mmCIF file of C-alpha atoms in Angstrom:
data_model
loop_
_atom_site.group_PDB
_atom_site.id
_atom_site.type_symbol
_atom_site.label_atom_id
_atom_site.label_comp_id
_atom_site.label_asym_id
_atom_site.label_seq_id
_atom_site.Cartn_x
_atom_site.Cartn_y
_atom_site.Cartn_z
ATOM 1 C CA MET A 1 0.011 0.052 0.015
ATOM 2 C CA ARG A 2 2.814 2.364 0.843
ATOM 3 C CA GLN A 3 4.524 1.792 -2.433
ATOM 4 C CA THR A 4 1.273 2.352 -4.324
ATOM 5 C CA ILE A 5 0.740 5.698 -2.608
ATOM 6 C CA LEU A 6 4.253 6.766 -3.330
ATOM 7 C CA ALA A 7 3.925 5.802 -6.987
ATOM 8 C CA VAL A 8 0.668 7.825 -7.301
ATOM 9 C CA LEU A 9 2.132 10.829 -5.614
ATOM 10 C CA SER A 10 5.290 10.623 -7.688
ATOM 11 C CA LEU A 11 3.374 10.487 -10.970
ATOM 12 C CA SER A 12 1.174 13.409 -9.857
ATOM 13 C CA THR A 13 4.144 15.546 -8.878
ATOM 14 C CA LEU A 14 5.882 14.768 -12.162
ATOM 15 C CA ALA A 15 2.771 15.747 -14.148
ATOM 16 C CA ALA A 16 2.475 18.940 -12.276
ATOM 17 C CA LEU A 17 6.211 19.774 -12.680
ATOM 18 C CA LEU A 18 6.065 19.055 -16.459
ATOM 19 C CA THR A 19 2.972 21.263 -16.854
ATOM 20 C CA GLY A 20 4.510 24.117 -14.823
ATOM 21 C CA CYS A 21 8.010 23.961 -16.287
ATOM 22 C CA GLY A 22 6.966 23.241 -19.867
ATOM 23 C CA GLY A 23 4.538 26.250 -20.083
ATOM 24 C CA ASP A 24 2.850 25.665 -23.359
ATOM 25 C CA MET A 25 2.202 21.874 -23.803
ATOM 26 C CA VAL A 26 2.782 22.073 -27.550
ATOM 27 C CA LEU A 27 1.831 18.489 -28.244
ATOM 28 C CA LEU A 28 -1.688 19.282 -26.739
ATOM 29 C CA ASN A 29 -1.891 22.738 -28.312
ATOM 30 C CA SER A 30 -1.905 21.863 -31.997
ATOM 31 C CA LYS A 31 -1.853 24.383 -34.817
ATOM 32 C CA GLY A 32 -2.743 22.089 -37.714
ATOM 33 C CA PRO A 33 -5.041 19.221 -38.618
ATOM 34 C CA VAL A 34 -2.281 16.607 -38.582
ATOM 35 C CA ALA A 35 -1.015 17.569 -35.085
ATOM 36 C CA GLU A 36 -4.532 17.936 -33.868
ATOM 37 C CA GLY A 37 -5.538 14.450 -35.175
ATOM 38 C CA GLN A 38 -2.389 12.867 -33.650
ATOM 39 C CA SER A 39 -2.955 14.716 -30.371
ATOM 40 C CA ASN A 40 -6.580 13.476 -30.227
ATOM 41 C CA LEU A 41 -5.383 9.860 -30.880
ATOM 42 C CA MET A 42 -2.870 10.113 -28.102
ATOM 43 C CA MET A 43 -5.360 11.535 -25.629
ATOM 44 C CA THR A 44 -7.980 8.969 -26.579
ATOM 45 C CA ALA A 45 -5.460 6.152 -25.897
ATOM 46 C CA ILE A 46 -4.493 7.701 -22.581
ATOM 47 C CA TYR A 47 -8.155 7.951 -21.535
ATOM 48 C CA LEU A 48 -8.839 4.333 -22.448
ATOM 49 C CA MET A 49 -5.854 3.119 -20.531
ATOM 50 C CA LEU A 50 -6.871 5.202 -17.523
ATOM 51 C CA LEU A 51 -10.011 3.160 -17.438
ATOM 52 C CA VAL A 52 -7.769 0.356 -16.074
ATOM 53 C CA VAL A 53 -5.098 2.409 -14.262
ATOM 54 C CA ILE A 54 -7.474 4.626 -12.156
ATOM 55 C CA PRO A 55 -9.754 1.814 -10.864
ATOM 56 C CA SER A 56 -6.643 -0.378 -10.240
ATOM 57 C CA ALA A 57 -5.018 2.384 -8.117
ATOM 58 C CA LEU A 58 -8.262 3.147 -6.245
ATOM 59 C CA MET A 59 -8.811 -0.592 -5.505
ATOM 60 C CA ALA A 60 -5.283 -1.029 -4.345
ATOM 61 C CA LEU A 61 -5.793 1.756 -1.836
ATOM 62 C CA TRP A 62 -9.276 0.581 -0.885
ATOM 63 C CA PHE A 63 -8.198 -3.082 -0.478
ATOM 64 C CA GLY A 64 -5.256 -2.034 1.746
ATOM 65 C CA TRP A 65 -7.586 -0.009 3.932
ATOM 66 C CA LYS A 66 -10.458 -2.565 4.143
ATOM 67 C CA TYR A 67 -8.289 -5.590 4.856
ATOM 68 C CA ARG A 68 -5.964 -3.908 7.309
ATOM 69 C CA ALA A 69 -5.013 -5.925 10.354
ATOM 70 C CA SER A 70 -7.002 -3.670 12.671
ATOM 71 C CA ASN A 71 -10.222 -4.043 10.792
ATOM 72 C CA LYS A 72 -11.957 -6.939 12.526
ATOM 73 C CA ASP A 73 -15.156 -6.600 10.414
ATOM 74 C CA ALA A 74 -13.460 -7.586 7.144
ATOM 75 C CA ASP A 75 -14.284 -10.974 5.676
ATOM 76 C CA TYR A 76 -11.697 -13.614 6.255
ATOM 77 C CA LYS A 77 -11.733 -16.432 3.680
ATOM 78 C CA PRO A 78 -8.407 -18.417 3.810
ATOM 79 C CA THR A 79 -9.858 -21.099 1.345
ATOM 80 C CA TRP A 80 -11.143 -18.684 -1.216
ATOM 81 C CA ALA A 81 -9.705 -19.467 -4.654
ATOM 82 C CA HIS A 82 -11.922 -18.303 -7.548
ATOM 83 C CA SER A 83 -14.542 -15.782 -8.671
ATOM 84 C CA THR A 84 -16.016 -15.876 -12.173
ATOM 85 C CA ALA A 85 -17.242 -12.330 -11.902
ATOM 86 C CA ILE A 86 -13.700 -11.093 -11.055
ATOM 87 C CA GLU A 87 -12.202 -13.085 -13.890
ATOM 88 C CA VAL A 88 -14.670 -11.664 -16.414
ATOM 89 C CA VAL A 89 -13.809 -8.023 -15.202
ATOM 90 C CA VAL A 90 -10.003 -8.366 -15.023
ATOM 91 C CA TRP A 91 -9.816 -10.104 -18.416
ATOM 92 C CA GLY A 92 -12.788 -8.846 -20.301
ATOM 93 C CA ILE A 93 -12.314 -5.109 -19.839
ATOM 94 C CA PRO A 94 -8.553 -5.125 -20.876
ATOM 95 C CA VAL A 95 -9.417 -7.231 -23.937
ATOM 96 C CA ILE A 96 -12.063 -4.738 -24.984
ATOM 97 C CA ILE A 97 -9.724 -1.765 -24.471
ATOM 98 C CA ILE A 98 -6.853 -3.438 -26.364
ATOM 99 C CA GLY A 99 -9.265 -4.193 -29.241
ATOM 100 C CA ILE A 100 -10.341 -0.537 -29.411
ATOM 101 C CA LEU A 101 -6.698 0.608 -29.261
ATOM 102 C CA ALA A 102 -5.791 -1.822 -32.089
ATOM 103 C CA TRP A 103 -8.593 -0.413 -34.256
ATOM 104 C CA LEU A 104 -7.519 3.202 -33.454
ATOM 105 C CA THR A 105 -3.958 2.336 -34.285
ATOM 106 C CA TRP A 106 -4.883 0.864 -37.681
ATOM 107 C CA TRP A 107 -7.243 3.779 -38.509
ATOM 108 C CA GLY A 108 -4.792 6.457 -37.249
ATOM 109 C CA SER A 109 -1.807 4.968 -39.120
ATOM 110 C CA HIS A 110 -3.688 5.346 -42.437
ATOM 111 C CA LYS A 111 -5.444 8.542 -41.703
ATOM 112 C CA TYR A 112 -2.321 10.346 -40.617
ATOM 113 C CA ASP A 113 0.115 8.534 -42.878
ATOM 114 C CA PRO A 114 2.962 11.207 -43.407
ATOM 115 C CA TYR A 115 2.940 10.256 -47.157
ATOM 116 C CA ARG A 116 -0.752 10.934 -47.504
ATOM 117 C CA PRO A 117 -1.539 14.285 -49.232
ATOM 118 C CA LEU A 118 -3.762 16.659 -47.275
ATOM 119 C CA GLU A 119 -7.112 17.730 -48.572
ATOM 120 C CA SER A 120 -7.222 21.388 -49.331
ATOM 121 C CA GLU A 121 -8.504 23.861 -51.922
ATOM 122 C CA ASN A 122 -4.958 25.333 -52.090
ATOM 123 C CA LYS A 123 -2.130 23.912 -54.150
ATOM 124 C CA PRO A 124 0.550 22.279 -51.909
ATOM 125 C CA LEU A 125 3.852 24.014 -51.477
ATOM 126 C CA THR A 126 6.783 21.646 -52.111
ATOM 127 C CA VAL A 127 9.904 22.059 -50.035
ATOM 128 C CA GLN A 128 12.934 19.862 -50.198
ATOM 129 C CA VAL A 129 14.668 19.334 -46.779
ATOM 130 C CA ILE A 130 18.243 18.253 -46.351
ATOM 131 C CA ALA A 131 19.567 17.350 -42.941
ATOM 132 C CA GLU A 132 23.121 18.661 -43.086
ATOM 133 C CA GLN A 133 25.675 18.309 -40.346
ATOM 134 C CA PHE A 134 23.872 19.979 -37.455
ATOM 135 C CA LYS A 135 21.717 22.266 -39.524
ATOM 136 C CA TRP A 136 18.590 22.057 -41.723
ATOM 137 C CA ILE A 137 18.653 23.228 -45.425
ATOM 138 C CA PHE A 138 15.304 24.069 -47.126
ATOM 139 C CA ILE A 139 15.099 24.265 -50.828
ATOM 140 C CA TYR A 140 12.016 25.720 -52.569
ATOM 141 C CA PRO A 141 12.175 24.297 -56.129
ATOM 142 C CA GLU A 142 9.203 26.142 -57.478
ATOM 143 C CA GLN A 143 10.416 29.547 -56.000
ATOM 144 C CA GLU A 144 14.112 28.646 -56.877
ATOM 145 C CA ILE A 145 15.428 29.858 -53.462
ATOM 146 C CA ALA A 146 16.960 28.108 -50.475
ATOM 147 C CA THR A 147 17.320 28.784 -46.751
ATOM 148 C CA VAL A 148 19.201 27.429 -43.771
ATOM 149 C CA ASN A 149 17.411 26.954 -40.407
ATOM 150 C CA GLU A 150 14.320 28.815 -41.408
ATOM 151 C CA LEU A 151 11.127 27.437 -43.021
ATOM 152 C CA ARG A 152 8.358 29.717 -44.157
ATOM 153 C CA PHE A 153 5.034 28.803 -45.796
ATOM 154 C CA PRO A 154 1.557 30.226 -46.258
ATOM 155 C CA GLU A 155 -1.132 29.480 -43.707
ATOM 156 C CA LYS A 156 -3.900 27.085 -44.758
ATOM 157 C CA THR A 157 -1.734 25.752 -47.567
ATOM 158 C CA PRO A 158 -0.545 22.131 -47.522
ATOM 159 C CA LEU A 159 3.176 21.870 -46.952
ATOM 160 C CA SER A 160 4.622 18.888 -48.983
ATOM 161 C CA LEU A 161 8.093 18.113 -47.544
ATOM 162 C CA ARG A 162 10.632 15.852 -49.233
ATOM 163 C CA LEU A 163 13.393 14.940 -46.789
ATOM 164 C CA THR A 164 16.864 13.360 -47.057
ATOM 165 C CA SER A 165 20.106 13.586 -45.186
ATOM 166 C CA ASN A 166 23.670 14.348 -46.157
ATOM 167 C CA PHE A 167 25.208 12.693 -43.179
ATOM 168 C CA THR A 168 23.762 10.409 -40.478
ATOM 169 C CA MET A 169 20.106 9.698 -39.931
ATOM 170 C CA ASN A 170 18.120 12.509 -38.439
ATOM 171 C CA SER A 171 14.451 13.055 -37.334
ATOM 172 C CA PHE A 172 12.594 16.169 -38.569
ATOM 173 C CA PHE A 173 10.032 17.410 -36.020
ATOM 174 C CA ILE A 174 7.743 20.419 -35.736
ATOM 175 C CA PRO A 175 5.610 19.490 -32.721
ATOM 176 C CA ALA A 176 2.988 22.190 -33.254
ATOM 177 C CA LEU A 177 2.239 20.913 -36.762
ATOM 178 C CA GLY A 178 2.664 17.112 -36.786
ATOM 179 C CA GLY A 179 4.741 14.099 -35.887
ATOM 180 C CA GLN A 180 8.387 13.507 -36.654
ATOM 181 C CA ILE A 181 9.779 11.665 -39.705
ATOM 182 C CA TYR A 182 13.291 10.403 -40.400
ATOM 183 C CA ALA A 183 15.689 11.886 -42.935
ATOM 184 C CA MET A 184 18.193 9.301 -44.173
ATOM 185 C CA ALA A 185 21.120 9.427 -46.554
ATOM 186 C CA GLY A 186 20.427 7.932 -49.981
ATOM 187 C CA MET A 187 16.631 7.889 -49.259
ATOM 188 C CA GLN A 188 13.702 10.294 -49.647
ATOM 189 C CA THR A 189 10.924 10.409 -47.119
ATOM 190 C CA HIS A 190 7.721 12.461 -47.309
ATOM 191 C CA LEU A 191 5.853 14.532 -44.763
ATOM 192 C CA ASN A 192 2.707 16.558 -45.295
ATOM 193 C CA LEU A 193 1.739 19.324 -42.850
ATOM 194 C CA LEU A 194 -0.614 22.223 -42.672
ATOM 195 C CA ALA A 195 -1.068 25.284 -40.323
ATOM 196 C CA ASN A 196 -4.563 26.442 -39.673
ATOM 197 C CA GLU A 197 -3.382 29.943 -38.625
ATOM 198 C CA THR A 198 -0.398 32.216 -38.751
ATOM 199 C CA SER A 199 2.382 31.421 -36.280
ATOM 200 C CA PRO A 200 3.511 33.659 -33.474
ATOM 201 C CA ALA A 201 6.170 36.283 -34.211
ATOM 202 C CA ASP A 202 9.015 33.880 -33.269
ATOM 203 C CA GLY A 203 7.423 31.055 -35.313
ATOM 204 C CA TYR A 204 7.083 27.431 -34.328
ATOM 205 C CA ARG A 205 9.914 25.391 -32.875
ATOM 206 C CA GLY A 206 11.564 22.880 -35.148
ATOM 207 C CA PHE A 207 14.428 20.510 -34.288
ATOM 208 C CA SER A 208 16.014 17.132 -34.766
ATOM 209 C CA SER A 209 14.541 14.631 -32.361
ATOM 210 C CA ASN A 210 17.186 11.905 -33.110
ATOM 211 C CA TYR A 211 20.621 12.067 -31.488
ATOM 212 C CA SER A 212 23.216 12.495 -34.275
ATOM 213 C CA GLY A 213 26.484 13.531 -32.624
ATOM 214 C CA TYR A 214 28.196 16.223 -30.649
ATOM 215 C CA GLY A 215 26.414 19.150 -32.481
ATOM 216 C CA PHE A 216 22.962 17.539 -32.164
ATOM 217 C CA SER A 217 21.749 19.932 -29.440
ATOM 218 C CA GLN A 218 22.349 22.872 -31.851
ATOM 219 C CA MET A 219 20.221 21.497 -34.668
ATOM 220 C CA HIS A 220 17.235 23.850 -34.343
ATOM 221 C CA PHE A 221 15.215 25.888 -36.820
ATOM 222 C CA ARG A 222 12.072 28.123 -36.814
ATOM 223 C CA ALA A 223 8.979 27.440 -38.916
ATOM 224 C CA TYR A 224 6.821 30.462 -39.778
ATOM 225 C CA SER A 225 3.245 30.202 -40.989
ATOM 226 C CA VAL A 226 2.435 33.523 -42.686
ATOM 227 C CA THR A 227 -0.206 35.017 -44.983
ATOM 228 C CA ASP A 228 0.032 34.540 -48.729
ATOM 229 C CA ALA A 229 1.102 38.178 -49.215
ATOM 230 C CA GLN A 230 3.831 37.864 -46.582
ATOM 231 C CA PHE A 231 5.068 34.690 -48.148
ATOM 232 C CA ALA A 232 5.301 36.259 -51.601
ATOM 233 C CA GLU A 233 7.002 39.333 -50.143
ATOM 234 C CA TRP A 234 9.556 37.059 -48.404
ATOM 235 C CA VAL A 235 10.263 35.135 -51.547
ATOM 236 C CA ASP A 236 10.707 38.204 -53.642
ATOM 237 C CA ALA A 237 12.984 39.809 -51.064
ATOM 238 C CA ILE A 238 15.296 36.754 -51.065
ATOM 239 C CA LYS A 239 15.354 36.495 -54.826
ATOM 240 C CA ALA A 240 16.321 40.190 -54.948
ATOM 241 C CA GLY A 241 19.097 39.598 -52.447
ATOM 242 C CA GLN A 242 17.293 41.587 -49.770
ATOM 243 C CA GLY A 243 16.169 38.867 -47.443
ATOM 244 C CA THR A 244 17.593 40.713 -44.403
ATOM 245 C CA THR A 245 14.778 43.274 -44.791
ATOM 246 C CA ILE A 246 12.452 40.500 -43.578
ATOM 247 C CA ASN A 247 14.800 38.856 -41.099
ATOM 248 C CA PRO A 248 17.620 41.292 -40.058
ATOM 249 C CA LYS A 249 19.501 38.446 -38.299
ATOM 250 C CA ALA A 250 19.769 36.393 -41.467
ATOM 251 C CA ILE A 251 22.745 36.144 -43.788
ATOM 252 C CA GLN A 252 21.937 36.788 -47.434
ATOM 253 C CA LYS A 253 23.945 34.875 -50.097
ATOM 254 C CA PRO A 254 23.688 34.708 -53.897
ATOM 255 C CA ILE A 255 23.531 31.032 -54.822
ATOM 256 C CA LEU A 256 23.391 27.604 -53.182
ATOM 257 C CA ASP A 257 25.517 25.473 -55.551
ATOM 258 C CA GLN A 258 27.624 22.424 -54.910
ATOM 259 C CA ALA A 259 30.538 24.451 -53.690
ATOM 260 C CA GLU A 260 28.494 26.591 -51.251
ATOM 261 C CA PHE A 261 26.647 23.418 -50.158
ATOM 262 C CA ALA A 262 29.968 21.735 -49.263
ATOM 263 C CA ALA A 263 30.970 24.813 -47.233
ATOM 264 C CA LEU A 264 27.900 24.556 -45.121
ATOM 265 C CA ARG A 265 29.219 21.446 -43.300
ATOM 266 C CA ASP A 266 30.053 22.297 -39.707
ATOM 267 C CA GLY A 267 33.290 20.923 -38.298
ATOM 268 C CA ASN A 268 35.156 17.677 -38.529
ATOM 269 C CA ARG A 269 35.296 16.418 -35.013
ATOM 270 C CA SER A 270 34.409 17.609 -31.475
ATOM 271 C CA LYS A 271 36.946 19.907 -29.762
ATOM 272 C CA HIS A 272 37.970 17.120 -27.448
ATOM 273 C CA GLN A 273 38.433 14.688 -30.333
ATOM 274 C CA ILE A 274 40.620 17.160 -32.215
ATOM 275 C CA GLU A 275 42.750 17.707 -29.062
ATOM 276 C CA VAL A 276 43.278 13.988 -28.717
ATOM 277 C CA LEU A 277 44.231 13.617 -32.406
ATOM 278 C CA ILE A 278 46.766 16.415 -32.004
ATOM 279 C CA ALA A 279 48.262 14.927 -28.790
ATOM 280 C CA ASN A 280 48.451 11.384 -30.394
ATOM 281 C CA ALA A 281 49.786 12.520 -33.769
ATOM 282 C CA LYS A 282 52.949 10.489 -34.692
ATOM 283 C CA THR A 283 54.089 12.595 -37.651
ATOM 284 C CA PRO A 284 54.146 16.336 -38.439
ATOM 285 C CA GLU A 285 51.711 15.637 -41.203
ATOM 286 C CA GLU A 286 49.191 13.958 -38.920
ATOM 287 C CA LYS A 287 49.485 16.826 -36.442
ATOM 288 C CA ALA A 288 49.041 19.499 -39.129
ATOM 289 C CA ALA A 289 45.972 17.637 -40.479
ATOM 290 C CA ALA A 290 44.460 17.499 -36.999
ATOM 291 C CA GLU A 291 45.146 21.147 -36.347
ATOM 292 C CA ALA A 292 43.456 22.119 -39.599
ATOM 293 C CA MET A 293 40.183 20.439 -38.481
ATOM 294 C CA LYS A 294 37.237 22.552 -37.447
ATOM 295 C CA PRO A 295 35.330 21.741 -34.131
ATOM 296 C CA TYR A 296 31.650 21.051 -34.156
ATOM 297 C CA PRO A 297 29.561 24.144 -33.376
ATOM 298 C CA THR A 298 28.518 25.111 -29.872
ATOM 299 C CA LYS A 299 25.449 27.222 -31.005
ATOM 300 C CA PRO A 300 22.912 26.879 -33.808
ATOM 301 C CA SER A 301 23.897 27.975 -37.266
ATOM 302 C CA PRO A 302 22.618 31.434 -38.304
ATOM 303 C CA VAL A 303 19.713 31.707 -40.670
ATOM 304 C CA MET A 304 20.913 31.997 -44.350
ATOM 305 C CA TYR A 305 19.049 32.945 -47.491
ATOM 306 C CA PHE A 306 20.066 32.036 -51.008
ATOM 307 C CA SER A 307 18.768 34.062 -53.933
ATOM 308 C CA THR A 308 18.908 31.032 -56.204
ATOM 309 C CA VAL A 309 19.748 27.323 -56.004
ATOM 310 C CA GLU A 310 21.493 24.977 -58.359
ATOM 311 C CA LYS A 311 19.033 22.741 -60.174
ATOM 312 C CA GLY A 312 19.063 19.143 -59.121
ATOM 313 C CA LEU A 313 20.907 19.830 -55.878
ATOM 314 C CA PHE A 314 18.480 17.822 -53.690
ATOM 315 C CA GLU A 315 18.482 14.833 -55.991
ATOM 316 C CA SER A 316 22.321 14.881 -56.262
ATOM 317 C CA VAL A 317 22.453 14.562 -52.444
ATOM 318 C CA ILE A 318 20.320 11.464 -52.524
ATOM 319 C CA ASN A 319 22.034 9.861 -55.454
ATOM 320 C CA LYS A 320 25.571 10.423 -54.328
ATOM 321 C CA TYR A 321 24.953 7.671 -51.690
ATOM 322 C CA MET A 322 23.445 5.460 -54.388
ATOM 323 C CA SER A 323 26.258 5.535 -57.016
ATOM 324 C CA ASN A 324 26.195 1.813 -57.501
ATOM 325 C CA TYR A 325 22.442 1.275 -56.997
ATOM 326 C CA HIS A 326 21.434 -1.484 -59.544
ATOM 327 C CA GLY A 327 24.312 -0.315 -61.768
ATOM 328 C CA ALA A 328 22.396 2.917 -62.682
ATOM 329 C CA ASP A 329 24.169 6.158 -63.676
ATOM 330 C CA HIS A 330 23.433 8.628 -60.841
ATOM 331 C CA SER A 331 25.518 11.470 -62.042
ATOM 332 C CA ALA A 332 24.130 15.093 -61.825
ATOM 333 C CA THR A 333 23.149 15.041 -65.451
ATOM 334 C CA ALA A 334 21.235 11.752 -65.079
ATOM 335 C CA VAL A 335 19.515 13.115 -61.957
ATOM 336 C CA GLU A 336 17.916 15.997 -63.960
ATOM 337 C CA GLN A 337 16.742 13.632 -66.760
ATOM 338 C CA ASN A 338 15.354 10.940 -64.436
ATOM 339 C CA ALA A 339 13.855 12.992 -61.556
ATOM 340 C CA PRO A 340 10.274 11.794 -62.257
ATOM 341 C CA ALA A 341 11.427 8.155 -62.264
ATOM 342 C CA SER A 342 13.109 8.767 -58.937
ATOM 343 C CA GLU A 343 9.867 10.125 -57.485
ATOM 344 C CA ALA A 344 7.977 7.027 -58.824
ATOM 345 C CA HIS A 345 10.573 4.788 -57.216
ATOM 346 C CA VAL A 346 10.040 6.388 -53.791
ATOM 347 C CA ASP A 347 6.260 6.000 -54.140
ATOM 348 C CA VAL A 348 6.532 2.346 -55.054
ATOM 349 C CA GLU A 349 8.806 1.725 -52.050
ATOM 350 C CA HIS A 350 6.248 3.436 -49.790
ATOM 351 C CA ALA A 351 3.356 1.518 -51.218
ATOM 352 C CA THR A 352 5.185 -1.765 -50.618
ATOM 353 C CA ALA A 353 6.022 -0.695 -47.050
ATOM 354 C CA SER A 354 2.330 0.182 -46.409
ATOM 355 C CA GLN A 355 1.162 -3.185 -47.684
ATOM 356 C CA GLY A 356 3.644 -4.808 -45.256
ATOM 357 C CA GLU A 357 2.002 -2.985 -42.393
#
């Protein structure tokens, strides 16, 4: 009984602390239909499980009180062994709840499939996302611009994201708008989101929710849901090389090409690793190579705007990890010619995976 009371008090205290310290419980304060639906599924599952947890906790307290040693009026049945009514309750109710949860899981996994396009009167905005070493790169192929650590899109317009990674596996997550999805080298994943309203002035919080190394804690970005007019103004400003008029803290650059893309990579090793390499260097060449290394960042990369972007850059990032895939030619030229086929290949892979589910 004492352990049960302590467990209940601990959970209650933890919930209170999380609510007080977290401020806005973003997962329960959704700003889009995807996040709202996922939040409702999560809360429905919690409520169903509480149908077992709460009565069990109350009965544990009540039984401890009723059958305490000092209660001489409690029934004493040392030979009692079975009750059909109790068996029906303790097995029947959980089976029903598990059945309901199983149906909700099946329905929700199809309803909120990240690959499933969202229904809307507005044309989706396509954005290509690259998880670079401790920063996020966003390419707008239709607008022919690119950004680093900043994502802007019109409100009430479906956001069609295509994601990949240029280093280790990462997890793209904007809690206010929807669930996370992985970005992996040599692969393309899809995520469809939508914001019902404009974002606060500081935007929605976006980050990597998958540990990926020493600079992982700096891998943040801001997502802004704006009006159509504000989005068009932002795009025009970047294309004109005047993106800092919208965001004075950003860095405006002319073009994101292969050379600039390579320069965006942050560091070679952690500061500690570089110091160890220098200390353990056996030749002057090894020491010089270690001293030339850049340490991983200790703060998030600044926002950058690019007035234009090299065509096929996103596809080239995917295909450079697939150079020997089925013997195909994945050079930059082949990428531009076979882009539709690449999209079809991704859709077939996803359809196969969905059938497997």
